[in-house]
Coordinates of C-alpha atoms in Angstrom, one line a residue:
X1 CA -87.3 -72.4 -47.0
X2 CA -85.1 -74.8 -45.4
X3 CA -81.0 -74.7 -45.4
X4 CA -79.5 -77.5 -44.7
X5 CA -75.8 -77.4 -43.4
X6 CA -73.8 -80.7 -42.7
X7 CA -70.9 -81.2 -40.2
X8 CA -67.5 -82.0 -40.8
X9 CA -64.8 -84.3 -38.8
X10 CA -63.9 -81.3 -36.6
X11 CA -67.4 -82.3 -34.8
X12 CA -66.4 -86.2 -33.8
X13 CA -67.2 -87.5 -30.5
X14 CA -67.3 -90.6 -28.4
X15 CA -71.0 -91.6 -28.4
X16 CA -72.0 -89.6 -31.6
X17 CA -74.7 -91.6 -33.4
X18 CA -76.2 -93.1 -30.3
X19 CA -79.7 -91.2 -30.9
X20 CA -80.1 -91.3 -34.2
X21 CA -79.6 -95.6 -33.9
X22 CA -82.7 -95.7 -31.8
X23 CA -84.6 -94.3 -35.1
X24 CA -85.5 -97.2 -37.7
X25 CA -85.4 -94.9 -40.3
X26 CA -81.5 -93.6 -39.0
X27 CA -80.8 -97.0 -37.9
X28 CA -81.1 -98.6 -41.4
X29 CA -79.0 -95.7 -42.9
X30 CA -75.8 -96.6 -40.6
X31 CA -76.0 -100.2 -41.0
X32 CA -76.0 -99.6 -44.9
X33 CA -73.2 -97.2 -44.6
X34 CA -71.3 -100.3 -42.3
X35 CA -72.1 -102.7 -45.0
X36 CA -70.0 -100.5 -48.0
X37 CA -67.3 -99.9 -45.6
X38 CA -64.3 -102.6 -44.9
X39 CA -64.4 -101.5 -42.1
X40 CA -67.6 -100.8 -40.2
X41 CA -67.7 -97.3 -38.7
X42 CA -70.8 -97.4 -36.2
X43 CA -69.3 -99.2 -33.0
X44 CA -66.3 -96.9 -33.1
X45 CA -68.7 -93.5 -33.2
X46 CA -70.8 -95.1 -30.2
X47 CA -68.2 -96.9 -28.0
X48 CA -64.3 -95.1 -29.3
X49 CA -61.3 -95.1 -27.8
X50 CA -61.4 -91.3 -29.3
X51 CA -58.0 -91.9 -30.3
X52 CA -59.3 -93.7 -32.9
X53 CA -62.4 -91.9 -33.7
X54 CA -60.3 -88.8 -34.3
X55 CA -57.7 -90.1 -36.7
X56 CA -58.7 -89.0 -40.0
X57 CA -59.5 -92.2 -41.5
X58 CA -62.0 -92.8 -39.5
X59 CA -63.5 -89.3 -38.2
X60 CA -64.9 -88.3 -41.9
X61 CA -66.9 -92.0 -42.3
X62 CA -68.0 -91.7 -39.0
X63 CA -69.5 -88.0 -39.3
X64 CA -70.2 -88.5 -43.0
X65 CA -72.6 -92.0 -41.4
X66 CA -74.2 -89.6 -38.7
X67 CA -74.9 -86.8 -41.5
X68 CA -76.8 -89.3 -43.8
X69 CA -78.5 -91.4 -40.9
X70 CA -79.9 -87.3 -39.7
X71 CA -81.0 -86.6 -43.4
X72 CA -82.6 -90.0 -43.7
X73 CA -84.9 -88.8 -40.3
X74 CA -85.7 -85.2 -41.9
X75 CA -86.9 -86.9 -45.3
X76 CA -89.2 -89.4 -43.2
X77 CA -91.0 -86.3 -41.4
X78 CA -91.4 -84.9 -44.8
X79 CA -89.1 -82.4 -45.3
X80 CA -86.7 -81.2 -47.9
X81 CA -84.3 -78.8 -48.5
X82 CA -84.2 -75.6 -50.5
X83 CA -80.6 -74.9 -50.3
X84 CA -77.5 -77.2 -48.3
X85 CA -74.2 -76.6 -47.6
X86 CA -71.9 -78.4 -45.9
X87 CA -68.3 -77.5 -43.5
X88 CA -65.2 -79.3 -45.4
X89 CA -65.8 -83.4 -45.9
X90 CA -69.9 -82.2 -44.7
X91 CA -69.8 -81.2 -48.5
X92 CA -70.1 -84.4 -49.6
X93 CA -73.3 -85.1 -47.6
X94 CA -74.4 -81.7 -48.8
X95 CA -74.0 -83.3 -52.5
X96 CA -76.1 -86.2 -51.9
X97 CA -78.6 -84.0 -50.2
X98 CA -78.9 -81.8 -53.2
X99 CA -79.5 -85.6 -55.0
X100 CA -76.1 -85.1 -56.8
X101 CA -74.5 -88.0 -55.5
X102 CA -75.9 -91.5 -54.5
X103 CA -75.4 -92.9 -51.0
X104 CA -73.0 -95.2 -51.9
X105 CA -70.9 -93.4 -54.2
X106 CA -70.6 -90.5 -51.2
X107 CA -69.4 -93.0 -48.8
X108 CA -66.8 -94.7 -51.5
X109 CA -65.8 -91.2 -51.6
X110 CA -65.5 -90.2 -48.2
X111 CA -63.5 -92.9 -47.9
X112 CA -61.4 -92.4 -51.2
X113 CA -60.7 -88.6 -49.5
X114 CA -60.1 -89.9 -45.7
X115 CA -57.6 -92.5 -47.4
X116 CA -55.8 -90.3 -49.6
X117 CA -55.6 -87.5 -46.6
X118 CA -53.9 -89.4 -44.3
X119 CA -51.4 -91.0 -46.0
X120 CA -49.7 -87.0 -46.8
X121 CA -47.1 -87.3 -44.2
X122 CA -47.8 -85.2 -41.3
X123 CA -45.8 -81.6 -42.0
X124 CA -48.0 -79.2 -40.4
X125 CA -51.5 -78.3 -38.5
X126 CA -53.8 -75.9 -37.5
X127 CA -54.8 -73.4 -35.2
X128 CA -58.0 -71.4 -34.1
X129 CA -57.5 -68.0 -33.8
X130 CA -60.0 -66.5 -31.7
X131 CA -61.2 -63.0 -31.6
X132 CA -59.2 -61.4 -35.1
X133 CA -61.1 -60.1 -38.5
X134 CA -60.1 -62.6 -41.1
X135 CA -58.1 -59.9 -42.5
X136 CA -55.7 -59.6 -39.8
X137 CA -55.0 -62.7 -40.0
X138 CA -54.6 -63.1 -43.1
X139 CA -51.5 -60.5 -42.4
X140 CA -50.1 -62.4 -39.6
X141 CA -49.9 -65.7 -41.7
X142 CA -48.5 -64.1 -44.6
X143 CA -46.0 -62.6 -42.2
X144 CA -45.5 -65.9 -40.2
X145 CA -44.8 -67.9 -43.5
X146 CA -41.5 -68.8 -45.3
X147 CA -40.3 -70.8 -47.9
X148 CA -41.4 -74.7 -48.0
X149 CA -43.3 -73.1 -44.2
X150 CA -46.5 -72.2 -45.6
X151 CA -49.3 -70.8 -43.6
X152 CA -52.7 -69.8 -45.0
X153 CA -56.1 -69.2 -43.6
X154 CA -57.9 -72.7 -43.8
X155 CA -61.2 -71.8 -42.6
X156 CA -63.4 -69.2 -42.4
X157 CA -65.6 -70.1 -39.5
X158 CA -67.6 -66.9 -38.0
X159 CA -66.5 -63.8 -37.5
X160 CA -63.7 -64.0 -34.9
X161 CA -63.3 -67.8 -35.2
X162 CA -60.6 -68.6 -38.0
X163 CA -58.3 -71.7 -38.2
X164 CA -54.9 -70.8 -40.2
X165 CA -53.0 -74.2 -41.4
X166 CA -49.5 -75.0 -42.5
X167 CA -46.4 -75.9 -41.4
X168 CA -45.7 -76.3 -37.8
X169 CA -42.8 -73.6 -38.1
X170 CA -45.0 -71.6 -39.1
X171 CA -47.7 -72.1 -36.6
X172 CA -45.4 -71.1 -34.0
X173 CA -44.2 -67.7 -35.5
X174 CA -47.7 -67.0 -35.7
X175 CA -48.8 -67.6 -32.2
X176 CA -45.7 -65.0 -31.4
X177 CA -47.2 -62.8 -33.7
X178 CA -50.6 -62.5 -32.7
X179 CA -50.5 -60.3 -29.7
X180 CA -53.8 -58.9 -30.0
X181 CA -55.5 -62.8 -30.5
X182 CA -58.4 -63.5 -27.3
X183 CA -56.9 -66.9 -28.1
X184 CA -55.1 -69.2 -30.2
X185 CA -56.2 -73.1 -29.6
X186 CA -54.1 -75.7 -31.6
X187 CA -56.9 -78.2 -33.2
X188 CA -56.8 -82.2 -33.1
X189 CA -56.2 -82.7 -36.2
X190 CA -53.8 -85.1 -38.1
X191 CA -52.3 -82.8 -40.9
X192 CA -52.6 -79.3 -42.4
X193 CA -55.9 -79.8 -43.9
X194 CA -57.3 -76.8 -46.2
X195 CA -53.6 -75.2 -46.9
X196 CA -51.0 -76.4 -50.1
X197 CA -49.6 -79.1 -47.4
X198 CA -52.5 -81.3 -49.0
X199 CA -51.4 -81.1 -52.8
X200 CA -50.1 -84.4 -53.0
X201 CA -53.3 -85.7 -52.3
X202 CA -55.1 -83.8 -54.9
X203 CA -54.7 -86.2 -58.1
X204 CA -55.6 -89.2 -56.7
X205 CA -58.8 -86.8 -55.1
X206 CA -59.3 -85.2 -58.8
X207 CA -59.5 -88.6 -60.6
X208 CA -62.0 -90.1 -57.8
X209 CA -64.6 -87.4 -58.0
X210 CA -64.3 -87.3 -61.7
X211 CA -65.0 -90.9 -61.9
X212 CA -67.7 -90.7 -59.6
X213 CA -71.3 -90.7 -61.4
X214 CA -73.0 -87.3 -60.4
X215 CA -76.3 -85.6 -60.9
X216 CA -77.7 -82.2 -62.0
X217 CA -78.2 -80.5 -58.2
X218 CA -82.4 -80.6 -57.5
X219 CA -81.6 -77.4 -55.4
X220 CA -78.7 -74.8 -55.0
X221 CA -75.1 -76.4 -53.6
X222 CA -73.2 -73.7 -51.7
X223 CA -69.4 -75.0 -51.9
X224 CA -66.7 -74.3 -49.1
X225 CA -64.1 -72.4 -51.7
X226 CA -66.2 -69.9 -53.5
X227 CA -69.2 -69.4 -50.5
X228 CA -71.8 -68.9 -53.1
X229 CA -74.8 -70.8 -54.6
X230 CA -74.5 -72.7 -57.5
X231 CA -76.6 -75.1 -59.8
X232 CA -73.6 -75.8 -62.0
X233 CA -72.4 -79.5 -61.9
X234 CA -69.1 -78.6 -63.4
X235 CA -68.5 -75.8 -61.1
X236 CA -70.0 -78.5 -57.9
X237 CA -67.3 -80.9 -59.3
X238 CA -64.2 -78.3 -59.4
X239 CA -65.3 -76.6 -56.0
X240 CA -64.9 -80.4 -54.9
X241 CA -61.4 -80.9 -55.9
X242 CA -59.8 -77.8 -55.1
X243 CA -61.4 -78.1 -51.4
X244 CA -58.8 -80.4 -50.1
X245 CA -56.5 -77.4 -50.3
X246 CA -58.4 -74.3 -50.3
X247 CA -60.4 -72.1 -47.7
X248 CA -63.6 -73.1 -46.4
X249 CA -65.3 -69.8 -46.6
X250 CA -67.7 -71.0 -44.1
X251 CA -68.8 -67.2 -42.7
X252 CA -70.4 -66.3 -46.4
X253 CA -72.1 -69.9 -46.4
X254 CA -74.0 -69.2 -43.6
X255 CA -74.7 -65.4 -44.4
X256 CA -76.5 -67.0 -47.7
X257 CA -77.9 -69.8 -45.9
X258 CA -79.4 -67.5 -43.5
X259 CA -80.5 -64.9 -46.5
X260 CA -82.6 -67.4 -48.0
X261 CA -84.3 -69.1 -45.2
X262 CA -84.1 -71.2 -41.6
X263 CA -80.9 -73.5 -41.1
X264 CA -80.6 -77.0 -39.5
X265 CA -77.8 -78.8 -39.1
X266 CA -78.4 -82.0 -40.1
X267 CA -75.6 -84.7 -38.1
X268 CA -75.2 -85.2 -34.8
X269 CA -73.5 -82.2 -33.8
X270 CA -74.2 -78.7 -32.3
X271 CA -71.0 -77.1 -33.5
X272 CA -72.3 -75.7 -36.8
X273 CA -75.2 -73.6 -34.8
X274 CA -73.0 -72.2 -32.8
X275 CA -71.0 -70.9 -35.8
X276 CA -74.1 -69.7 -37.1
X277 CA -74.9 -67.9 -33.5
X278 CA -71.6 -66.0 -34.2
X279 CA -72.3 -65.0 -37.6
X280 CA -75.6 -63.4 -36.5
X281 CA -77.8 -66.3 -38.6
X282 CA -80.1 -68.7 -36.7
X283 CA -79.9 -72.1 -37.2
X284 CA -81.5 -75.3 -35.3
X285 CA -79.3 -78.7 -34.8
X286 CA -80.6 -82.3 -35.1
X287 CA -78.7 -83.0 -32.1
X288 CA -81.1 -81.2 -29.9
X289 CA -84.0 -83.1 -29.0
X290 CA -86.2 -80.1 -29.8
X291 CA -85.2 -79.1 -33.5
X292 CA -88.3 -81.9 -34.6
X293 CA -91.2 -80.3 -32.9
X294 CA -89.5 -76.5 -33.7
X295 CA -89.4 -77.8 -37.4
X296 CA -93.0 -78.9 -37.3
X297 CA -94.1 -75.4 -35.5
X298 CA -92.5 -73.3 -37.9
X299 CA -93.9 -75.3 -41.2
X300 CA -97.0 -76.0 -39.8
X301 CA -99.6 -76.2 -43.1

């Protein structure tokens, strides 16, 4: 069985989707995505400034295109997936994967999240810690937090990989705190994403996805906030909303992925195997050159 795992904006780069336009089948996915857009996404993946590319308006359309234009190349060499999953605004490709949602209706929605997102004015961030259990940091957020600072753990990445979010106040008393980190990295990001710094965004997000026309799943969704499979449209739907402020439990999606059969990550991005790599779990990336002919060994009739 396949596992499908999609990207997220963390994986934006200048030059991302320059491959994938040189398949017709690819190609004809991003220039649909352009055409729902007002703005067209595909010159700024391929040619920047980054500055742009990164703001998060812009990064979740343009890894959200790249995702679609990689599953659009997979379903043309005749294969599905038996399970998907995909790492924060990646879940919304994962959705239309699982047949869900309609192409057009994940775009509108990508775009309904990346519009609402960055309009919460900018209170906080995030930071990779490097080299703790998730427990421990846990206990150095909860100690680093105060009132109207909060700091939670955002994302579950890998084992010894997690990003804590919240206010910048915060942010620093951590990084005082954590004396036994390898590292602490502050991430590119334009807010506090994943933490309670995003709850003013979450009506506008609620009413948009329940507006948005959805589908009984054709195979098991893993969402980011509970890291467990699921079949259940209503619990697909609710996982939805409350992932714009709750943790990505990314290390339990992958330990499932891996349980039930081979990964790919589908996008243009190698970030997600490397997670994977961590976690113990294999998992090839469209992004190498390779992953087609590996695919085509390993299901080989």
């Amino acid at each position: 069985m396949l596992g499908y795992l999609f990207p997220g904006q963390g994986t934006v780069r200048v030059g991302m989707g320059a491959w994938l336009r040189r398949r017709p089948v690819a190609r004809a996915v991003l220039d649909e995505v352009d055409g729902l857009l007002t703005h067209p996404i595909s010159a700024l993946c391929v040619r920047g400034p980054l500055d742009r590319l990164v703001a998060t308006e812009h990064a979740q359309l343009a890894v959200t295109a790249c995702n679609l234009a990689a599953l659009a190349v997979l379903r043309e060499e005749g294969y599905e997936p038996g399970v998907v999953a995909g790492h924060s605004v990646g879940e919304l490709t994962a959705l239309h994967a699982a047949g869900v949602l309609g192409l057009a209706d994940t775009v509108r929605l990508v775009e309904t999240r990346s519009r609402l997102m960055s309009r919460v004015g900018v209170t906080g961030g995030m930071r990779a810690v490097m080299g703790l259990p998730v427990e421990r940091v846990e206990e150095l957020a909860a100690l680093a937090q105060a009132p109207e600072e909060p700091l939670v753990v955002g994302l579950e990445n890998a084992p010894g990989h997690v990003v804590v979010s919240g206010s910048t106040a915060a942010l620093d008393r951590l990084t005082g705190l954590a004396a036994d980190a390898d590292k602490i990295v502050p991430l590119s990001v334009g807010n506090a994403f994943h933490s309670p710094l995003m709850a003013a965004a979450v009506p506008g997000w609620a009413e948009a996805v329940r507006a948005a026309p959805m589908a009984a799943p054709r195979v098991p969704v893993v969402p980011n906030v509970t890291g467990r499979p699921t079949e259940d449209l209503d619990v697909l739907r609710d996982a939805l909303i409350a992932q714009l402020t709750g943790r990505v439990r990314w290390t339990d999606t992958v330990t499932v992925v891996d349980a039930l059969g081979l990964a790919v990550e589908v996008g243009d991005s190698k970030v997600l195997a490397g997670l994977s790599r961590r976690a113990g779990a294999r998992c090839l990336s469209m992004a190498d050159p390779g992953t087609l002919r590996r695919l085509a060994r390993e299901f080989a009739a």
